[in-house]
Amino acid sequence: MSGSGSPRSTGSPRGPAQRTGTRPLDPHTRTDTLSNTRTRLVGARTGVLADGVVGVVRVGRRVGAAVGEVGRRVSSVVTPLGWIVLALLVAAGLVGYVLLGWVEAVVLFWIAVVLVLVAVVSLIGRNAFAVTLELERHKVVVGEPATAAISVRSTGSHRSLGATAEIPVGEGLAEAAIPSLRRDAVHRHEFAVPTARRGVVPIGPVHTVRADPIGLVRRELIWTGREQLVVHPRTIAVPSTSTGLIRDLEGAATTDLTPSDVSFHALREYQAGDDRRYIHWKSTAKTGTYMVRQFEQTRRSHLVVGLSTARGDFLDDEEFELAVSVAGSLGVRAIRDGRTVSVVVGEKTPEFAKRRVYAVRPLSTVRPGRLLDDLAVVASDENALPVRDVARVISDTVTGVSIAFLVTGSPTPLAELRAASAAFPADVEVVAVVCDPDARPGLRRVPGLNVLRVGLLDDLRQALARAAAVS
């Protein structure tokens, strides 16, 4: 025997008990890397003390959550004045009973106690209501009267207490006094919705308010969702004969030549790729060369209304509102006549953009109502494209334009209007509608441009009729 170590066995496999470095597993020894709240608190310790620590932490968390929930509920109903009274109550109690013994502080303490008790009593109980918010119409024209109503039905088993309902209407607030109601009794309250300006007026949600007479507490309960009233711009009925200054609704020939259309122009020799259906056989027999028909291209009129939203193109809001009404009147008439029409407004450049945005935003022309919905929310902006750039973008992006109405305000000079007209091809009829309440309405023709000045919306009908009569 040589060496002092134990002999190695190289020819037989080791059993589980013979493996080097293995020890029996101790059930009280952690062999994993579990990391949770318990291990952070007590590590791998066990026993009554460790379980007690964990239990205290659990109870503390539940108590903290409950206190936090109570605090949120209290803070949601106590007004700033209520917090002041509570602070005054505590301070007066300390000064009157603990520190200085002042009689005045004691009196002040009990006054604050009475006020707090009255406030707490005013919050006891809860009315069981079923409240609905109703709109007579969801779309009106600016200036038209509009009303909404709330209907309150008592659903409790006992007579409900009175309450005050508040309904946000745009930037204002409508109030409704709900009387005491017996079971299943219904109270209805109507209120007016302002429609002096176009736009979208949010109405609701309806919420009831319970508060004490002093205003220390205030609890609000929301009962309904929010409704919207769309206030359309005012429009007038423009005669269909005056919506365009060119009469190509059924297809008028242009100077563009095409190999296939309905307006015959001339004959020419056959070229590779021509449609053989248009070979003129009589001329082919006479000349001995294949001859094909050539046509003048026809088209339906594509009317475009471009509304400038640049604040610099308008003197004031009155001019801009008139321009919106003009654009709406032209677009609605064209839609009802079945014309191909596009109504676009100039896009605005973001405040921190590196360069100006040259683009227009198309409005919906599927139905007149959809167009007026879009026009209801159009607003002027100092960073929007002026009318000259609007015309250039329309010419570059809208195809097949036959007549273009450019609607702008009185500050736009004639030179700018002529530059806007020059952006279109020569075969496009351009009409600039200048909204100027102080100007005399009328039509003025300059090379390549027709200028209509309107002071009132009703002037648009007469001006367009006059322009169509002399065209």
mmCIF file of N, CA, C and O in Angstrom, residues 344-405:
data_model
loop_
_atom_site.group_PDB
_atom_site.id
_atom_site.type_symbol
_atom_site.label_atom_id
_atom_site.label_comp_id
_atom_site.label_asym_id
_atom_site.label_seq_id
_atom_site.Cartn_x
_atom_site.Cartn_y
_atom_site.Cartn_z
ATOM 1 N N VAL A 344 -61.395 72.746 -48.853
ATOM 2 C CA VAL A 344 -60.144 72.601 -48.119
ATOM 3 C C VAL A 344 -59.877 73.867 -47.321
ATOM 4 O O VAL A 344 -60.348 74.961 -47.671
ATOM 5 N N VAL A 345 -59.119 73.701 -46.241
ATOM 6 C CA VAL A 345 -58.676 74.839 -45.424
ATOM 7 C C VAL A 345 -57.172 74.735 -45.254
ATOM 8 O O VAL A 345 -56.591 73.648 -45.300
ATOM 9 N N GLY A 346 -56.530 75.873 -45.070
ATOM 10 C CA GLY A 346 -55.088 75.882 -44.915
ATOM 11 C C GLY A 346 -54.656 75.296 -43.582
ATOM 12 O O GLY A 346 -55.267 75.558 -42.542
ATOM 13 N N GLU A 347 -53.628 74.464 -43.620
ATOM 14 C CA GLU A 347 -53.073 73.902 -42.389
ATOM 15 C C GLU A 347 -52.242 74.960 -41.673
ATOM 16 O O GLU A 347 -51.714 75.891 -42.287
ATOM 17 N N LYS A 348 -52.094 74.778 -40.368
ATOM 18 C CA LYS A 348 -51.259 75.693 -39.601
ATOM 19 C C LYS A 348 -49.910 75.049 -39.304
ATOM 20 O O LYS A 348 -49.788 73.828 -39.208
ATOM 21 N N THR A 349 -48.911 75.868 -39.182
ATOM 22 C CA THR A 349 -47.569 75.402 -38.862
ATOM 23 C C THR A 349 -47.429 75.278 -37.350
ATOM 24 O O THR A 349 -47.778 76.214 -36.624
ATOM 25 N N PRO A 350 -46.941 74.140 -36.837
ATOM 26 C CA PRO A 350 -46.754 74.008 -35.389
ATOM 27 C C PRO A 350 -45.842 75.102 -34.834
ATOM 28 O O PRO A 350 -44.989 75.646 -35.547
ATOM 29 N N GLU A 351 -46.021 75.397 -33.573
ATOM 30 C CA GLU A 351 -45.340 76.537 -32.963
ATOM 31 C C GLU A 351 -43.827 76.415 -33.021
ATOM 32 O O GLU A 351 -43.121 77.395 -33.242
ATOM 33 N N PHE A 352 -43.295 75.212 -32.837
ATOM 34 C CA PHE A 352 -41.851 75.036 -32.785
ATOM 35 C C PHE A 352 -41.315 74.312 -34.022
ATOM 36 O O PHE A 352 -40.260 73.671 -33.957
ATOM 37 N N ALA A 353 -42.044 74.388 -35.135
ATOM 38 C CA ALA A 353 -41.570 73.745 -36.357
ATOM 39 C C ALA A 353 -40.383 74.504 -36.936
ATOM 40 O O ALA A 353 -40.257 75.729 -36.788
ATOM 41 N N LYS A 354 -39.507 73.777 -37.613
ATOM 42 C CA LYS A 354 -38.321 74.395 -38.203
ATOM 43 C C LYS A 354 -38.650 75.162 -39.471
ATOM 44 O O LYS A 354 -37.953 76.103 -39.836
ATOM 45 N N ARG A 355 -39.695 74.740 -40.169
ATOM 46 C CA ARG A 355 -40.058 75.416 -41.413
ATOM 47 C C ARG A 355 -41.582 75.401 -41.554
ATOM 48 O O ARG A 355 -42.269 74.631 -40.894
ATOM 49 N N ARG A 356 -42.080 76.275 -42.421
ATOM 50 C CA ARG A 356 -43.523 76.386 -42.625
ATOM 51 C C ARG A 356 -44.082 75.117 -43.265
ATOM 52 O O ARG A 356 -43.455 74.526 -44.137
ATOM 53 N N VAL A 357 -45.256 74.738 -42.829
ATOM 54 C CA VAL A 357 -45.944 73.572 -43.377
ATOM 55 C C VAL A 357 -46.826 74.044 -44.526
ATOM 56 O O VAL A 357 -47.737 74.864 -44.326
ATOM 57 N N TYR A 358 -46.558 73.536 -45.714
ATOM 58 C CA TYR A 358 -47.355 73.871 -46.894
ATOM 59 C C TYR A 358 -48.296 72.702 -47.176
ATOM 60 O O TYR A 358 -47.925 71.724 -47.821
ATOM 61 N N ALA A 359 -49.509 72.801 -46.678
ATOM 62 C CA ALA A 359 -50.492 71.737 -46.850
ATOM 63 C C ALA A 359 -51.876 72.311 -46.604
ATOM 64 O O ALA A 359 -52.040 73.367 -45.986
ATOM 65 N N VAL A 360 -52.867 71.604 -47.129
ATOM 66 C CA VAL A 360 -54.261 71.956 -46.873
ATOM 67 C C VAL A 360 -54.949 70.731 -46.299
ATOM 68 O O VAL A 360 -54.537 69.595 -46.539
ATOM 69 N N ARG A 361 -55.995 70.984 -45.550
ATOM 70 C CA ARG A 361 -56.756 69.894 -44.925
ATOM 71 C C ARG A 361 -58.113 69.802 -45.601
ATOM 72 O O ARG A 361 -58.909 70.735 -45.543
ATOM 73 N N PRO A 362 -58.404 68.665 -46.245
ATOM 74 C CA PRO A 362 -59.711 68.525 -46.883
ATOM 75 C C PRO A 362 -60.808 68.264 -45.865
ATOM 76 O O PRO A 362 -60.613 67.515 -44.901
ATOM 77 N N LEU A 363 -61.944 68.866 -46.073
ATOM 78 C CA LEU A 363 -63.111 68.623 -45.238
ATOM 79 C C LEU A 363 -64.011 67.596 -45.911
ATOM 80 O O LEU A 363 -63.924 67.367 -47.119
ATOM 81 N N SER A 364 -64.863 66.977 -45.138
ATOM 82 C CA SER A 364 -65.745 65.939 -45.669
ATOM 83 C C SER A 364 -66.808 66.558 -46.570
ATOM 84 O O SER A 364 -67.477 67.526 -46.191
ATOM 85 N N THR A 365 -66.959 66.001 -47.767
ATOM 86 C CA THR A 365 -67.991 66.459 -48.702
ATOM 87 C C THR A 365 -68.922 65.312 -49.087
ATOM 88 O O THR A 365 -69.531 65.328 -50.154
ATOM 89 N N VAL A 366 -69.017 64.309 -48.218
ATOM 90 C CA VAL A 366 -69.910 63.178 -48.497
ATOM 91 C C VAL A 366 -71.365 63.628 -48.455
ATOM 92 O O VAL A 366 -72.158 63.288 -49.327
ATOM 93 N N ARG A 367 -71.701 64.393 -47.434
ATOM 94 C CA ARG A 367 -73.052 64.926 -47.272
ATOM 95 C C ARG A 367 -72.943 66.366 -46.779
ATOM 96 O O ARG A 367 -71.940 66.737 -46.148
ATOM 97 N N PRO A 368 -73.954 67.172 -47.015
ATOM 98 C CA PRO A 368 -73.899 68.551 -46.511
ATOM 99 C C PRO A 368 -73.698 68.621 -45.002
ATOM 100 O O PRO A 368 -72.958 69.476 -44.516
ATOM 101 N N GLY A 369 -74.361 67.727 -44.264
ATOM 102 C CA GLY A 369 -74.217 67.751 -42.814
ATOM 103 C C GLY A 369 -72.801 67.476 -42.358
ATOM 104 O O GLY A 369 -72.316 68.076 -41.397
ATOM 105 N N ARG A 370 -72.120 66.555 -43.041
ATOM 106 C CA ARG A 370 -70.743 66.243 -42.665
ATOM 107 C C ARG A 370 -69.826 67.441 -42.924
ATOM 108 O O ARG A 370 -68.920 67.721 -42.133
ATOM 109 N N LEU A 371 -70.053 68.140 -44.015
ATOM 110 C CA LEU A 371 -69.254 69.332 -44.304
ATOM 111 C C LEU A 371 -69.472 70.404 -43.242
ATOM 112 O O LEU A 371 -68.514 71.015 -42.747
ATOM 113 N N LEU A 372 -70.728 70.619 -42.851
ATOM 114 C CA LEU A 372 -71.012 71.638 -41.844
ATOM 115 C C LEU A 372 -70.469 71.229 -40.475
ATOM 116 O O LEU A 372 -70.081 72.095 -39.677
ATOM 117 N N ASP A 373 -70.443 69.920 -40.207
ATOM 118 C CA ASP A 373 -69.823 69.458 -38.958
ATOM 119 C C ASP A 373 -68.352 69.851 -38.909
ATOM 120 O O ASP A 373 -67.844 70.304 -37.874
ATOM 121 N N ASP A 374 -67.653 69.654 -40.033
ATOM 122 C CA ASP A 374 -66.229 70.015 -40.084
ATOM 123 C C ASP A 374 -66.032 71.526 -40.013
ATOM 124 O O ASP A 374 -65.101 72.017 -39.355
ATOM 125 N N LEU A 375 -66.896 72.266 -40.681
ATOM 126 C CA LEU A 375 -66.763 73.727 -40.654
ATOM 127 C C LEU A 375 -67.082 74.300 -39.275
ATOM 128 O O LEU A 375 -66.625 75.397 -38.946
ATOM 129 N N ALA A 376 -67.838 73.575 -38.481
ATOM 130 C CA ALA A 376 -68.189 74.078 -37.151
ATOM 131 C C ALA A 376 -66.976 74.229 -36.258
ATOM 132 O O ALA A 376 -66.989 75.030 -35.322
ATOM 133 N N VAL A 377 -65.918 73.472 -36.523
ATOM 134 C CA VAL A 377 -64.744 73.511 -35.647
ATOM 135 C C VAL A 377 -63.541 74.160 -36.317
ATOM 136 O O VAL A 377 -62.436 74.130 -35.764
ATOM 137 N N VAL A 378 -63.716 74.736 -37.503
ATOM 138 C CA VAL A 378 -62.608 75.424 -38.166
ATOM 139 C C VAL A 378 -62.319 76.729 -37.436
ATOM 140 O O VAL A 378 -63.236 77.484 -37.116
ATOM 141 N N ALA A 379 -61.043 76.984 -37.175
ATOM 142 C CA ALA A 379 -60.646 78.189 -36.447
ATOM 143 C C ALA A 379 -59.502 78.869 -37.180
ATOM 144 O O ALA A 379 -58.718 78.222 -37.882
ATOM 145 N N SER A 380 -59.411 80.173 -37.018
ATOM 146 C CA SER A 380 -58.305 80.922 -37.608
ATOM 147 C C SER A 380 -57.076 80.798 -36.723
ATOM 148 O O SER A 380 -57.174 80.565 -35.516
ATOM 149 N N ASP A 381 -55.916 80.964 -37.345
ATOM 150 C CA ASP A 381 -54.661 80.839 -36.606
ATOM 151 C C ASP A 381 -53.618 81.728 -37.274
ATOM 152 O O ASP A 381 -53.586 81.841 -38.503
ATOM 153 N N GLU A 382 -52.789 82.337 -36.468
ATOM 154 C CA GLU A 382 -51.778 83.232 -37.023
ATOM 155 C C GLU A 382 -50.700 82.477 -37.798
ATOM 156 O O GLU A 382 -49.980 83.073 -38.604
ATOM 157 N N ASN A 383 -50.568 81.164 -37.570
ATOM 158 C CA ASN A 383 -49.556 80.373 -38.262
ATOM 159 C C ASN A 383 -50.120 79.555 -39.417
ATOM 160 O O ASN A 383 -49.428 78.688 -39.947
ATOM 161 N N ALA A 384 -51.371 79.807 -39.796
ATOM 162 C CA ALA A 384 -51.966 79.081 -40.916
ATOM 163 C C ALA A 384 -51.515 79.680 -42.245
ATOM 164 O O ALA A 384 -51.038 80.822 -42.316
ATOM 165 N N LEU A 385 -51.675 78.905 -43.330
ATOM 166 C CA LEU A 385 -51.267 79.364 -44.653
ATOM 167 C C LEU A 385 -52.145 80.510 -45.133
ATOM 168 O O LEU A 385 -53.373 80.437 -45.018
ATOM 169 N N PRO A 386 -51.573 81.565 -45.696
ATOM 170 C CA PRO A 386 -52.392 82.622 -46.306
ATOM 171 C C PRO A 386 -52.993 82.135 -47.614
ATOM 172 O O PRO A 386 -52.657 81.076 -48.136
ATOM 173 N N VAL A 387 -53.898 82.927 -48.149
ATOM 174 C CA VAL A 387 -54.672 82.490 -49.303
ATOM 175 C C VAL A 387 -53.779 82.214 -50.514
ATOM 176 O O VAL A 387 -54.057 81.316 -51.314
ATOM 177 N N ARG A 388 -52.694 82.946 -50.672
ATOM 178 C CA ARG A 388 -51.806 82.721 -51.828
ATOM 179 C C ARG A 388 -51.189 81.323 -51.779
ATOM 180 O O ARG A 388 -51.144 80.623 -52.787
ATOM 181 N N ASP A 389 -50.734 80.914 -50.600
ATOM 182 C CA ASP A 389 -50.147 79.581 -50.466
ATOM 183 C C ASP A 389 -51.211 78.498 -50.531
ATOM 184 O O ASP A 389 -50.950 77.387 -51.010
ATOM 185 N N VAL A 390 -52.419 78.790 -50.033
ATOM 186 C CA VAL A 390 -53.510 77.819 -50.157
ATOM 187 C C VAL A 390 -53.786 77.528 -51.625
ATOM 188 O O VAL A 390 -53.959 76.370 -52.025
ATOM 189 N N ALA A 391 -53.818 78.565 -52.459
ATOM 190 C CA ALA A 391 -54.051 78.373 -53.891
ATOM 191 C C ALA A 391 -52.939 77.537 -54.519
ATOM 192 O O ALA A 391 -53.205 76.660 -55.358
ATOM 193 N N ARG A 392 -51.714 77.789 -54.141
ATOM 194 C CA ARG A 392 -50.605 77.038 -54.719
ATOM 195 C C ARG A 392 -50.677 75.564 -54.337
ATOM 196 O O ARG A 392 -50.454 74.686 -55.177
ATOM 197 N N VAL A 393 -51.015 75.264 -53.087
ATOM 198 C CA VAL A 393 -51.110 73.875 -52.658
ATOM 199 C C VAL A 393 -52.281 73.184 -53.344
ATOM 200 O O VAL A 393 -52.190 72.016 -53.742
ATOM 201 N N ILE A 394 -53.402 73.889 -53.498
ATOM 202 C CA ILE A 394 -54.547 73.299 -54.202
ATOM 203 C C ILE A 394 -54.166 72.940 -55.625
ATOM 204 O O ILE A 394 -54.484 71.856 -56.130
ATOM 205 N N SER A 395 -53.488 73.841 -56.314
ATOM 206 C CA SER A 395 -53.089 73.582 -57.695
ATOM 207 C C SER A 395 -52.161 72.379 -57.794
ATOM 208 O O SER A 395 -52.223 71.623 -58.780
ATOM 209 N N ASP A 396 -51.308 72.175 -56.785
ATOM 210 C CA ASP A 396 -50.346 71.083 -56.828
ATOM 211 C C ASP A 396 -50.934 69.743 -56.399
ATOM 212 O O ASP A 396 -50.444 68.691 -56.813
ATOM 213 N N THR A 397 -51.968 69.753 -55.569
ATOM 214 C CA THR A 397 -52.447 68.504 -54.974
ATOM 215 C C THR A 397 -53.821 68.061 -55.458
ATOM 216 O O THR A 397 -54.117 66.869 -55.426
ATOM 217 N N VAL A 398 -54.676 68.984 -55.879
ATOM 218 C CA VAL A 398 -56.022 68.630 -56.319
ATOM 219 C C VAL A 398 -56.039 68.561 -57.837
ATOM 220 O O VAL A 398 -55.687 69.534 -58.514
ATOM 221 N N THR A 399 -56.432 67.430 -58.374
ATOM 222 C CA THR A 399 -56.407 67.210 -59.825
ATOM 223 C C THR A 399 -57.765 67.529 -60.443
ATOM 224 O O THR A 399 -58.809 67.396 -59.799
ATOM 225 N N GLY A 400 -57.725 67.913 -61.704
ATOM 226 C CA GLY A 400 -58.948 68.131 -62.464
ATOM 227 C C GLY A 400 -59.762 69.332 -62.053
ATOM 228 O O GLY A 400 -60.989 69.357 -62.249
ATOM 229 N N VAL A 401 -59.143 70.352 -61.492
ATOM 230 C CA VAL A 401 -59.889 71.526 -61.043
ATOM 231 C C VAL A 401 -60.369 72.320 -62.250
ATOM 232 O O VAL A 401 -59.594 72.614 -63.159
ATOM 233 N N SER A 402 -61.651 72.661 -62.262
ATOM 234 C CA SER A 402 -62.179 73.492 -63.336
ATOM 235 C C SER A 402 -62.587 74.877 -62.844
ATOM 236 O O SER A 402 -62.558 75.833 -63.610
ATOM 237 N N ILE A 403 -62.980 74.967 -61.586
ATOM 238 C CA ILE A 403 -63.311 76.260 -61.018
ATOM 239 C C ILE A 403 -62.879 76.262 -59.561
ATOM 240 O O ILE A 403 -63.093 75.288 -58.838
ATOM 241 N N ALA A 404 -62.245 77.331 -59.133
ATOM 242 C CA ALA A 404 -61.719 77.438 -57.775
ATOM 243 C C ALA A 404 -62.240 78.705 -57.125
ATOM 244 O O ALA A 404 -62.086 79.799 -57.673
ATOM 245 N N PHE A 405 -62.883 78.553 -55.974
ATOM 246 C CA PHE A 405 -63.302 79.676 -55.152
ATOM 247 C C PHE A 405 -62.284 79.837 -54.027
ATOM 248 O O PHE A 405 -62.048 78.895 -53.259
#
